[in-house]
Coordinates of C-alpha atoms in Angstrom, one line a residue:
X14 CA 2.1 8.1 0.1
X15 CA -0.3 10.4 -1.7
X16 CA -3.1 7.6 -1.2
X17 CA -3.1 7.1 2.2
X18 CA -3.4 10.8 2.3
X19 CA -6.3 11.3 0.0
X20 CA -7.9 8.0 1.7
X21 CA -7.5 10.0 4.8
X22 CA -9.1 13.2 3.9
X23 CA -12.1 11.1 2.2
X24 CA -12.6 9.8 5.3
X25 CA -12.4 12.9 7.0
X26 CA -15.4 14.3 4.9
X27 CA -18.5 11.5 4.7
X28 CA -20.8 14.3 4.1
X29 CA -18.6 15.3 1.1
X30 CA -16.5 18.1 0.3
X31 CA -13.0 19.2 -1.3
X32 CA -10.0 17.6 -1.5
X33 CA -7.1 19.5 -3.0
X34 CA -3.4 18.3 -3.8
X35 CA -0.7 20.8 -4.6
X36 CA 2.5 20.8 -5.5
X37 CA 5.3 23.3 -5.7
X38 CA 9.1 23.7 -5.8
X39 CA 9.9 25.8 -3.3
X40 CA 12.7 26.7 0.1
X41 CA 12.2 26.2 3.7
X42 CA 9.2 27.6 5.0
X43 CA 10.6 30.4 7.9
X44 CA 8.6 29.1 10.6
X45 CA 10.3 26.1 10.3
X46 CA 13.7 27.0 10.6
X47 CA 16.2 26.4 11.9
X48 CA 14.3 22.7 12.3
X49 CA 14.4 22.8 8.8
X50 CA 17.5 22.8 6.6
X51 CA 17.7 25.7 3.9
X52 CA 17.7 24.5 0.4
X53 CA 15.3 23.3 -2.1
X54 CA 12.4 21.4 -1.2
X55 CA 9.7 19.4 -3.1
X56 CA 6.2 20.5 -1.5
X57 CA 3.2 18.2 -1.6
X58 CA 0.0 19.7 0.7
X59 CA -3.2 17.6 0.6
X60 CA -5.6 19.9 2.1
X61 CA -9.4 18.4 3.0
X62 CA -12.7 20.6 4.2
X63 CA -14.0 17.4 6.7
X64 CA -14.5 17.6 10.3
X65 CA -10.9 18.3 11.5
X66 CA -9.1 17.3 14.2
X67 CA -9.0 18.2 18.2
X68 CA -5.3 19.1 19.8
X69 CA -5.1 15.5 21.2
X70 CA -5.5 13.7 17.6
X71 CA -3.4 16.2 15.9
X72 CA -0.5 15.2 18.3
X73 CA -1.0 11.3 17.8
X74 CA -2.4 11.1 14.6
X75 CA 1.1 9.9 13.2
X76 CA 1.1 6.9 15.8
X77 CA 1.8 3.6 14.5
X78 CA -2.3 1.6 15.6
X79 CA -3.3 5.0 16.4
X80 CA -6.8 5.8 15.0
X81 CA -10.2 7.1 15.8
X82 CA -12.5 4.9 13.0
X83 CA -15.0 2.4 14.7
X84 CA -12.9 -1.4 15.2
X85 CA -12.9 -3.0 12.3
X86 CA -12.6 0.4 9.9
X87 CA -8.9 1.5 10.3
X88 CA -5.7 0.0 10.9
X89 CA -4.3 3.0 12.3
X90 CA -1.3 2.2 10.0
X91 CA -1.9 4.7 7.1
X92 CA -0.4 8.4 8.1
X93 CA 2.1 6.1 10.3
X94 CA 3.4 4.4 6.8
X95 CA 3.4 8.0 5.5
X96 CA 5.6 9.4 8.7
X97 CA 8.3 6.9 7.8
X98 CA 8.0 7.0 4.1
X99 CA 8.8 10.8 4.6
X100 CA 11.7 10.7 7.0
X101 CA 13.5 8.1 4.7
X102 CA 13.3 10.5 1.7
X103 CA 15.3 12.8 4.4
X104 CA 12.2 14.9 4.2
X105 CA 9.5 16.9 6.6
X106 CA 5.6 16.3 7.5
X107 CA 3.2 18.1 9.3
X108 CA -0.5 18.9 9.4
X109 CA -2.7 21.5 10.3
X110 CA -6.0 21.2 11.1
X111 CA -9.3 22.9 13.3
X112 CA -12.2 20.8 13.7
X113 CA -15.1 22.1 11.8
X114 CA -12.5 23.7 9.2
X115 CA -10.8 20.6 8.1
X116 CA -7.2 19.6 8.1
X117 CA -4.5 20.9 5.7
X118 CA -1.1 17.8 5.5
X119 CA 2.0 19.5 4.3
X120 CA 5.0 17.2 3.5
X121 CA 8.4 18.8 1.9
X122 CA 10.9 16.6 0.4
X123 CA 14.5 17.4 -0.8
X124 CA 14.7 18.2 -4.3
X125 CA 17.1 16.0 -6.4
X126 CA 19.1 18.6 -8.1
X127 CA 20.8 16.9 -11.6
X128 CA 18.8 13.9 -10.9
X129 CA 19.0 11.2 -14.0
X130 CA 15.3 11.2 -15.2
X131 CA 14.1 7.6 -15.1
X132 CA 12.5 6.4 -18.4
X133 CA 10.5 2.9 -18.1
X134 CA 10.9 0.7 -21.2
X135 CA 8.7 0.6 -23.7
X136 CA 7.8 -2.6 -24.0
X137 CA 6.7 -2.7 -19.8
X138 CA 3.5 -4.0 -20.4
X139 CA 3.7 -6.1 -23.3
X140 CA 7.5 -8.1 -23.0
X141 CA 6.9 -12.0 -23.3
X142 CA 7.4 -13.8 -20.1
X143 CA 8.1 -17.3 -19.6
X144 CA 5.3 -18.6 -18.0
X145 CA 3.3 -21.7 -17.3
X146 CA 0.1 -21.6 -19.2
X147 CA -2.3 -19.5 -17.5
X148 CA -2.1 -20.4 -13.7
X149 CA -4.5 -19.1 -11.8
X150 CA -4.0 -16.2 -9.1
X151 CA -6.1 -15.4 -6.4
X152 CA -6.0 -11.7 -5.6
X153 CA -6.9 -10.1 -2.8
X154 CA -6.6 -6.4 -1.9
X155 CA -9.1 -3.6 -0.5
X156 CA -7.4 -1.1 -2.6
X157 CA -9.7 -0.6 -5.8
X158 CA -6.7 1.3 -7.3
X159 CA -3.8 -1.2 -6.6
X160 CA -6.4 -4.3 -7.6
X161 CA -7.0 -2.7 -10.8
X162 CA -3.2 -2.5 -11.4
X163 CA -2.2 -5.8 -10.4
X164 CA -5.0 -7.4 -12.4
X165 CA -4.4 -5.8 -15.4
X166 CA -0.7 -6.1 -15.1
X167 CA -1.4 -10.2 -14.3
X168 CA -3.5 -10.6 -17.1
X169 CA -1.3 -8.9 -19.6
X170 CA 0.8 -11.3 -18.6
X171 CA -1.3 -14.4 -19.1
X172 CA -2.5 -15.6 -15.5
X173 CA -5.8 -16.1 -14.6
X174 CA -6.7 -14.0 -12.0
X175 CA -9.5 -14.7 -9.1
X176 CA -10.1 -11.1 -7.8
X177 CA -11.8 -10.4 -4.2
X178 CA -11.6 -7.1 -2.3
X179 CA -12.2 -8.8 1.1
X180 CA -10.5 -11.4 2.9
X181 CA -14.4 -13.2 3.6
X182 CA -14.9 -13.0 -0.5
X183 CA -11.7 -14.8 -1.1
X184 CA -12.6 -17.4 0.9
X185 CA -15.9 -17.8 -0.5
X186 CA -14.0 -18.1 -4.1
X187 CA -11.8 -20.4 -2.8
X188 CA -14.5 -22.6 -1.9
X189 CA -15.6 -22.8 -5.2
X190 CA -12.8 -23.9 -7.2
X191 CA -9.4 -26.4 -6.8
X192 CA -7.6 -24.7 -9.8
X193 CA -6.1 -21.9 -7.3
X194 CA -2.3 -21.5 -8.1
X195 CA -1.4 -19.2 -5.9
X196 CA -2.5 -16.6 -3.1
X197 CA -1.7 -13.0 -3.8
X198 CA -3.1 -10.6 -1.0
X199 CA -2.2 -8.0 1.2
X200 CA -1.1 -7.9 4.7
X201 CA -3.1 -5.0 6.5
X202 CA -6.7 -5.4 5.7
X203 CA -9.8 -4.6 7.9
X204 CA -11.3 -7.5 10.2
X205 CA -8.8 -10.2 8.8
X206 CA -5.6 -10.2 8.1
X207 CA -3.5 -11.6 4.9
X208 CA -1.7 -14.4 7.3
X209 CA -4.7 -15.2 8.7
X210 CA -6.4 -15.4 5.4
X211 CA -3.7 -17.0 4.2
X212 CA -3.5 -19.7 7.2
X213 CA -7.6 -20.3 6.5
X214 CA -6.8 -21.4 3.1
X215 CA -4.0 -23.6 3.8
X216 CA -6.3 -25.6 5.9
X217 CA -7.3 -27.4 3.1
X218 CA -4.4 -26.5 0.8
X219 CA -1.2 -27.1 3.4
X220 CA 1.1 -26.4 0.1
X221 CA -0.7 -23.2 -1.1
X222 CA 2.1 -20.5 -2.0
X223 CA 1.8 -17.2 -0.8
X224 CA 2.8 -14.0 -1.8
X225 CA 2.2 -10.9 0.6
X226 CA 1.7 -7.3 -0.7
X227 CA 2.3 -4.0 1.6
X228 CA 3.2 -0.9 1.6
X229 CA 4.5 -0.8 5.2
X230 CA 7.5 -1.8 6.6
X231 CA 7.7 -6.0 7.6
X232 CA 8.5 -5.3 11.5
X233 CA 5.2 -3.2 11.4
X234 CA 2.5 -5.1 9.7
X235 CA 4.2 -8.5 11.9
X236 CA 5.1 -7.5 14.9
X237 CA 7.6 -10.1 16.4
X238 CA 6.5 -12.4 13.7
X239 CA 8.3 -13.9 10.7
X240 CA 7.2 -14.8 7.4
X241 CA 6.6 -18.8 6.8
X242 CA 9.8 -19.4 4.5
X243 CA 7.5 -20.8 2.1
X244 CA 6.3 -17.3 1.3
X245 CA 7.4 -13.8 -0.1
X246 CA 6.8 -10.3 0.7
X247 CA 6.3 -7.9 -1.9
X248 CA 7.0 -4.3 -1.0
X249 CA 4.4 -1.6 -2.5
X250 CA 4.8 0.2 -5.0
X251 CA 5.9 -2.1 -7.4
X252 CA 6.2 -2.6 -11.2
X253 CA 4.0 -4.9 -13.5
X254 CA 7.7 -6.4 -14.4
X255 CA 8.3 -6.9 -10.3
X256 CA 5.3 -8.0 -9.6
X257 CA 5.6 -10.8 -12.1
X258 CA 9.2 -11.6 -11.1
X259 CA 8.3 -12.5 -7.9
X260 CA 5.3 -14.4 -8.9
X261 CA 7.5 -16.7 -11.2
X262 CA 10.0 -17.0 -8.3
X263 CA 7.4 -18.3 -5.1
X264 CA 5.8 -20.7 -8.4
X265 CA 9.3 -21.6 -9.1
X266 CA 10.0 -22.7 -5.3
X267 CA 6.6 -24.4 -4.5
X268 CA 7.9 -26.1 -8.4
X269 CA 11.2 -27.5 -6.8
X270 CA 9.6 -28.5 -3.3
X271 CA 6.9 -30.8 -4.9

C-alpha cells in the first residue's frame, strides 16, 4: 500500500520534488464525521509537490483501469489496489490535491487496541529447507524493491535465480538457456502481461510451471479468467518462508505429473 502511493507521487513529480510520509495515532478528523466513526485511528498521509490533479481526476482517480499515463505506462490498477486494501482494514482514504500545488493522500486505519505484537522467528532467513539442488528460477517483476527481496530470499535458500525486470528481457533469457525450472513473475506489468508471458514461454516449454505474484485481488488482474490448474497465485506481501513454500509445492506438482 505505501508503494503504490510513493510510486504514485514519484510519478506525479518528473521534474522532482518532495515526497513526505507521515504517520500519527490520532481520532476522527471533525470534517469527517459523522462518515467517520469516533475512536482511534492509525493515520498514514503521503503528501507529494508534483503537478496535482484537476476535479475530474480527483473523482476517478480510485477507478479500477483508470489512469492518465501514456498506454503502455500505467495499469491504472495502483490507487485502485490501495482503495480496496483500505476498506478491508475497515479503514478511510481520501486525497487532496490542486494542480500546480501537488496532491496530499490521507488514509486512516483502525487502531488495534491490545493487539498481540507479532515477532518473526529468528532463524527467517537462514532455516534449512528441503530442496532439490539448486533449480533454477526465472524471476520476473518490474518492482526493483520486491525483485531485490525475492532474489535474495531465493538465493538464501539455494535456487538459482534468472532475474529480468521486463516481460521482453525474460524472454530474451529464456532463449538462452534449457536449465529454467520454473517461471516466477508477476501478473500486472506494462505492455505484457504475466499470462501472456507466461503462455510465450510455454510455447516451447508446454510443461513449464508457473507461479504468479500480485498484489491485487485474482478477479481484478483476470477478469473472467481462471488460472491454468497447473499454476499458483501468490498473493503480495509475502514472506521469504511463503514464498518458498509455495515454490516447493508448484515443483512438487509439476514432480508428480511427470
Amino acid at each position: 500500500m505505501i508503494m503504490n502511493l510513493a510510486l504514485n507521487a514519484r510519478d506525479a513529480m518528473p521534474d522532482g520534488g518532495t515526497l513526505t510520509i507521515e504517520t500519527a495515532n490520532t481520532g476522527a478528523p471533525p470534517d469527517r464525521r459523522p462518515t467517520m466513526p469516533t475512536g482511534q485511528y492509525v493515520l498514514l498521509r503521503i503528501r507529494d509537490t508534483g503537478a496535482g490533479m484537476p476535479p475530474h481526476v480527483k473523482q476517478r482517480v480510485f477507478e479500477p483501469f483508470f489512469t492518465t499515463k501514456p498506454t503502455g505506462e500505467g495499469t491504472g490498477l495502483g490507487l485502485s489496489a490501495v482503495y480496496g486494501i483500505v476498506k478491508q482494514l475497515g479503514g478511510f482514504i481520501w486525497v487532496d490535491s490542486e494542480v500546480g500545488r501537488g496532491s496530499t493522500f490521507h488514509v486512516y486505519l483502525p487502531a488495534a487496541v491490545d493487539a498481540p505484537v507479532y515477532e518473526p522467528p529468528a532463524d527467517e532467513w537462514a532455516a534449512p529447507v528441503s530442496v532439490q539442488p539448486r533449480p533454477t528460477v526465472l524471476l520476473v517483476e518490474d518492482e526493483d524493491i520486491v525483485r531485490r527481496f525475492t532474489r535474495r530470499a531465493l538465493e538464501q535458500r539455494d535456487f538459482r535465480v534468472l532475474e529480468a525486470a521486463t516481460p521482453e528481457e525474460a524472454l530474451s533469457i529464456a532463449g538462452a538457456t534449457d536449465s529454467i525450472a520454473l517461471l516466477l513473475t508477476d501478473v500486472v506489468m506494462p505492455r505484457m502481461s504475466g499470462p501472456e508471458l507466461a503462455a510465450r514461454l510455454r510455447r516451447t516449454r508446454p510443461a513449464l510451471p508457473v507461479l504468479y505474484m500480485s498484489g491485487y485481488p485474482e478477479n481484478l488482474v483476470l477478469p473472467g479468467r481462471t488460472l491454468d490448474p497447473s499454476v499458483r497465485l501468490l498473493p503480495k506481501p509475502f514472506t521469504s518462508a511463503q514464498l518458498v513454500e509455495m515454490i516447493q509445492r508448484v515443483l512438487a506438482a509439476h514432480a508428480q505429473r511427470a
